[in-house]
Amino acid sequence: VGDFDSDGWLEMYSQGGVNGLAASRLPAEPLWYHRLADQGLYGSITDTRFQGLADIDGDGHTELGAGLRKGEFRCYDAANGDLKWSVYIGSPTTDVCAADVDGDGTDEFLFGTENGYLYALGSGKDDPVLWKVDLGAPVGAPIVVDLDRDGIGEILVVTRDGKLQCLR
């Protein structure tokens, strides 16, 4: 929840059931909805994922990043729901978070995948993948925190093989 289109009103972004993404202006004014058909988000209402929100291209406007169950990651303009770009990842993703992990002053979308990778995606329409790291087991949702208080965030993820991994 936040004022992501800078109009003075709060907006809320959510998963619209298991087959869509939705945006509403609070308290209850629908802004946009994308039905994702067979791509969907996930199989049941209890198997949901959080989308990431950040200005990843530095244009002063918020983008929404969402991973789909058939291996596609999409970036939408959060204000109007227009698709800005998509990239095929090849695996369902975890929740998406956003943080500046390359030190350029602009956030990137971060997420893990069921096939064992941690991804960082930036604003490039042609190739938004900044990097991916093979962690050897399905990856949980990442969080970014400055563990050592040096002003640079570390990425923490758990993997299905029982490890807590810290990446810098």
mmCIF file of C-alpha atoms in Angstrom:
data_model
loop_
_atom_site.group_PDB
_atom_site.id
_atom_site.type_symbol
_atom_site.label_atom_id
_atom_site.label_comp_id
_atom_site.label_asym_id
_atom_site.label_seq_id
_atom_site.Cartn_x
_atom_site.Cartn_y
_atom_site.Cartn_z
ATOM 1 C CA VAL A 1 0.000 0.000 0.000
ATOM 2 C CA GLY A 2 1.339 3.427 -0.915
ATOM 3 C CA ASP A 3 0.888 6.448 -3.174
ATOM 4 C CA PHE A 4 2.638 4.856 -6.147
ATOM 5 C CA ASP A 5 1.332 7.219 -8.817
ATOM 6 C CA SER A 6 1.994 10.433 -6.829
ATOM 7 C CA ASP A 7 -1.625 11.596 -6.955
ATOM 8 C CA GLY A 8 -2.088 12.001 -3.196
ATOM 9 C CA TRP A 9 -4.227 8.834 -2.855
ATOM 10 C CA LEU A 10 -3.158 5.450 -1.522
ATOM 11 C CA GLU A 11 -3.135 2.507 -3.918
ATOM 12 C CA MET A 12 -3.071 -1.186 -3.096
ATOM 13 C CA TYR A 13 -1.637 -3.887 -5.339
ATOM 14 C CA SER A 14 -2.639 -7.491 -4.905
ATOM 15 C CA GLN A 15 -2.985 -10.870 -6.425
ATOM 16 C CA GLY A 16 -6.476 -11.076 -7.908
ATOM 17 C CA GLY A 17 -7.312 -14.645 -6.954
ATOM 18 C CA VAL A 18 -4.977 -17.151 -8.567
ATOM 19 C CA ASN A 19 -5.195 -15.832 -12.115
ATOM 20 C CA GLY A 20 -4.584 -12.115 -11.976
ATOM 21 C CA LEU A 21 -2.974 -8.960 -10.688
ATOM 22 C CA ALA A 22 -5.068 -6.067 -9.426
ATOM 23 C CA ALA A 23 -4.612 -2.458 -8.404
ATOM 24 C CA SER A 24 -7.119 -0.367 -6.458
ATOM 25 C CA ARG A 25 -7.217 3.161 -5.097
ATOM 26 C CA LEU A 26 -8.223 3.014 -1.467
ATOM 27 C CA PRO A 27 -10.770 2.634 -0.072
ATOM 28 C CA ALA A 28 -12.343 0.680 -2.970
ATOM 29 C CA GLU A 29 -11.848 2.140 -6.462
ATOM 30 C CA PRO A 30 -10.553 -0.406 -8.995
ATOM 31 C CA LEU A 31 -7.701 0.942 -11.148
ATOM 32 C CA TRP A 32 -6.692 -2.036 -13.276
ATOM 33 C CA TYR A 33 -6.770 -5.809 -13.418
ATOM 34 C CA HIS A 34 -4.783 -8.265 -15.540
ATOM 35 C CA ARG A 35 -6.204 -11.711 -16.067
ATOM 36 C CA LEU A 36 -3.229 -13.993 -16.599
ATOM 37 C CA ALA A 37 -5.147 -17.025 -17.959
ATOM 38 C CA ASP A 38 -3.081 -20.219 -17.924
ATOM 39 C CA GLN A 39 0.117 -18.386 -16.943
ATOM 40 C CA GLY A 40 -1.555 -17.542 -13.676
ATOM 41 C CA LEU A 41 0.256 -16.748 -10.493
ATOM 42 C CA TYR A 42 -0.055 -19.988 -8.587
ATOM 43 C CA GLY A 43 -2.345 -22.971 -8.284
ATOM 44 C CA SER A 44 -4.438 -22.213 -5.219
ATOM 45 C CA ILE A 45 -5.370 -19.237 -3.112
ATOM 46 C CA THR A 46 -3.108 -20.527 -0.324
ATOM 47 C CA ASP A 47 -0.126 -20.665 -2.698
ATOM 48 C CA THR A 48 0.299 -16.939 -3.273
ATOM 49 C CA ARG A 49 3.338 -14.750 -3.923
ATOM 50 C CA PHE A 50 3.999 -11.116 -3.156
ATOM 51 C CA GLN A 51 4.888 -8.823 -6.023
ATOM 52 C CA GLY A 52 7.715 -6.292 -5.824
ATOM 53 C CA LEU A 53 7.190 -2.538 -6.081
ATOM 54 C CA ALA A 54 9.986 -0.110 -6.876
ATOM 55 C CA ASP A 55 11.121 2.544 -9.333
ATOM 56 C CA ILE A 56 13.599 0.257 -11.057
ATOM 57 C CA ASP A 57 14.277 2.440 -14.091
ATOM 58 C CA GLY A 58 14.784 5.731 -12.235
ATOM 59 C CA ASP A 59 11.988 7.581 -14.048
ATOM 60 C CA GLY A 60 10.210 8.633 -10.846
ATOM 61 C CA HIS A 61 7.348 6.144 -11.386
ATOM 62 C CA THR A 62 6.791 2.850 -9.584
ATOM 63 C CA GLU A 63 6.979 -0.495 -11.364
ATOM 64 C CA LEU A 64 5.404 -3.764 -10.210
ATOM 65 C CA GLY A 65 7.373 -6.987 -10.720
ATOM 66 C CA ALA A 66 5.640 -10.375 -10.681
ATOM 67 C CA GLY A 67 6.787 -13.920 -11.370
ATOM 68 C CA LEU A 68 4.340 -16.269 -13.047
ATOM 69 C CA ARG A 69 4.023 -19.995 -12.461
ATOM 70 C CA LYS A 70 5.091 -21.033 -15.962
ATOM 71 C CA GLY A 71 8.438 -19.277 -15.699
ATOM 72 C CA GLU A 72 7.835 -15.751 -16.969
ATOM 73 C CA PHE A 73 8.677 -12.598 -14.995
ATOM 74 C CA ARG A 74 6.755 -9.428 -15.897
ATOM 75 C CA CYS A 75 7.327 -5.756 -15.125
ATOM 76 C CA TYR A 76 4.277 -3.476 -15.170
ATOM 77 C CA ASP A 77 3.797 0.262 -14.835
ATOM 78 C CA ALA A 78 2.183 0.307 -11.388
ATOM 79 C CA ALA A 79 0.051 3.382 -12.119
ATOM 80 C CA ASN A 80 -1.798 2.091 -15.181
ATOM 81 C CA GLY A 81 -0.970 -1.620 -15.424
ATOM 82 C CA ASP A 82 0.769 -1.383 -18.807
ATOM 83 C CA LEU A 83 3.285 -4.160 -19.428
ATOM 84 C CA LYS A 84 6.754 -2.594 -19.679
ATOM 85 C CA TRP A 85 8.724 -5.794 -20.341
ATOM 86 C CA SER A 86 8.857 -9.498 -19.625
ATOM 87 C CA VAL A 87 11.586 -12.122 -19.530
ATOM 88 C CA TYR A 88 11.421 -15.902 -19.520
ATOM 89 C CA ILE A 89 13.059 -17.295 -16.361
ATOM 90 C CA GLY A 90 12.113 -20.951 -16.851
ATOM 91 C CA SER A 91 10.902 -21.648 -13.318
ATOM 92 C CA PRO A 92 8.251 -20.448 -10.862
ATOM 93 C CA THR A 93 9.524 -17.677 -8.585
ATOM 94 C CA THR A 94 9.335 -16.773 -4.926
ATOM 95 C CA ASP A 95 8.047 -13.522 -3.503
ATOM 96 C CA VAL A 96 9.707 -10.512 -5.114
ATOM 97 C CA CYS A 97 11.554 -7.844 -3.160
ATOM 98 C CA ALA A 98 13.289 -4.705 -4.365
ATOM 99 C CA ALA A 99 16.585 -3.183 -3.287
ATOM 100 C CA ASP A 100 19.578 -1.431 -4.813
ATOM 101 C CA VAL A 101 22.012 -4.352 -4.982
ATOM 102 C CA ASP A 102 24.445 -2.943 -7.543
ATOM 103 C CA GLY A 103 25.024 0.471 -5.919
ATOM 104 C CA ASP A 104 23.690 2.553 -8.821
ATOM 105 C CA GLY A 105 21.025 4.303 -6.719
ATOM 106 C CA THR A 106 18.146 2.457 -8.410
ATOM 107 C CA ASP A 107 16.370 -0.606 -7.022
ATOM 108 C CA GLU A 108 16.373 -4.010 -8.692
ATOM 109 C CA PHE A 109 13.819 -6.820 -8.399
ATOM 110 C CA LEU A 110 15.133 -9.858 -6.485
ATOM 111 C CA PHE A 111 13.593 -13.318 -6.298
ATOM 112 C CA GLY A 112 14.450 -16.970 -6.003
ATOM 113 C CA THR A 113 13.321 -19.838 -8.218
ATOM 114 C CA GLU A 114 12.312 -23.444 -7.769
ATOM 115 C CA ASN A 115 15.191 -24.524 -10.019
ATOM 116 C CA GLY A 116 17.776 -23.134 -7.586
ATOM 117 C CA TYR A 117 18.626 -19.635 -8.786
ATOM 118 C CA LEU A 118 18.599 -16.223 -7.157
ATOM 119 C CA TYR A 119 17.947 -13.450 -9.688
ATOM 120 C CA ALA A 120 18.453 -9.685 -9.798
ATOM 121 C CA LEU A 121 16.538 -7.886 -12.566
ATOM 122 C CA GLY A 122 16.983 -4.264 -13.560
ATOM 123 C CA SER A 123 15.309 -1.956 -16.019
ATOM 124 C CA GLY A 124 16.714 -3.189 -19.310
ATOM 125 C CA LYS A 125 13.905 -4.117 -21.690
ATOM 126 C CA ASP A 126 16.188 -6.150 -23.943
ATOM 127 C CA ASP A 127 17.931 -8.030 -21.135
ATOM 128 C CA PRO A 128 16.756 -7.102 -17.649
ATOM 129 C CA VAL A 129 18.725 -9.931 -15.971
ATOM 130 C CA LEU A 130 21.602 -8.259 -14.110
ATOM 131 C CA TRP A 131 22.772 -11.515 -12.624
ATOM 132 C CA LYS A 132 21.687 -14.927 -11.450
ATOM 133 C CA VAL A 133 23.401 -17.185 -8.937
ATOM 134 C CA ASP A 134 23.016 -20.962 -8.829
ATOM 135 C CA LEU A 135 22.459 -21.882 -5.175
ATOM 136 C CA GLY A 136 22.026 -25.584 -5.877
ATOM 137 C CA ALA A 137 18.560 -26.052 -4.352
ATOM 138 C CA PRO A 138 15.167 -24.323 -4.596
ATOM 139 C CA VAL A 139 15.495 -20.800 -3.237
ATOM 140 C CA GLY A 140 13.172 -19.071 -0.774
ATOM 141 C CA ALA A 141 12.111 -15.435 -0.817
ATOM 142 C CA PRO A 142 15.067 -13.048 -0.477
ATOM 143 C CA ILE A 143 15.362 -10.226 2.013
ATOM 144 C CA VAL A 144 17.944 -7.452 1.976
ATOM 145 C CA VAL A 145 19.387 -6.142 5.224
ATOM 146 C CA ASP A 146 22.599 -4.375 6.236
ATOM 147 C CA LEU A 147 23.887 -7.026 8.639
ATOM 148 C CA ASP A 148 27.304 -5.525 9.279
ATOM 149 C CA ARG A 149 26.153 -1.873 9.304
ATOM 150 C CA ASP A 150 28.508 -0.807 6.525
ATOM 151 C CA GLY A 151 25.781 0.893 4.476
ATOM 152 C CA ILE A 152 25.602 -1.961 1.945
ATOM 153 C CA GLY A 153 22.749 -4.454 2.095
ATOM 154 C CA GLU A 154 23.378 -8.170 2.177
ATOM 155 C CA ILE A 155 20.919 -10.577 0.513
ATOM 156 C CA LEU A 156 19.655 -13.381 2.742
ATOM 157 C CA VAL A 157 17.886 -16.443 1.355
ATOM 158 C CA VAL A 158 17.116 -19.912 2.594
ATOM 159 C CA THR A 159 17.345 -22.905 0.295
ATOM 160 C CA ARG A 160 15.361 -26.107 0.430
ATOM 161 C CA ASP A 161 18.496 -28.055 1.429
ATOM 162 C CA GLY A 162 18.354 -26.291 4.815
ATOM 163 C CA LYS A 163 20.955 -23.559 4.285
ATOM 164 C CA LEU A 164 20.747 -19.874 5.085
ATOM 165 C CA GLN A 165 22.851 -18.094 2.492
ATOM 166 C CA CYS A 166 24.195 -14.550 2.642
ATOM 167 C CA LEU A 167 25.236 -12.854 -0.591
ATOM 168 C CA ARG A 168 26.831 -9.510 -1.061
#
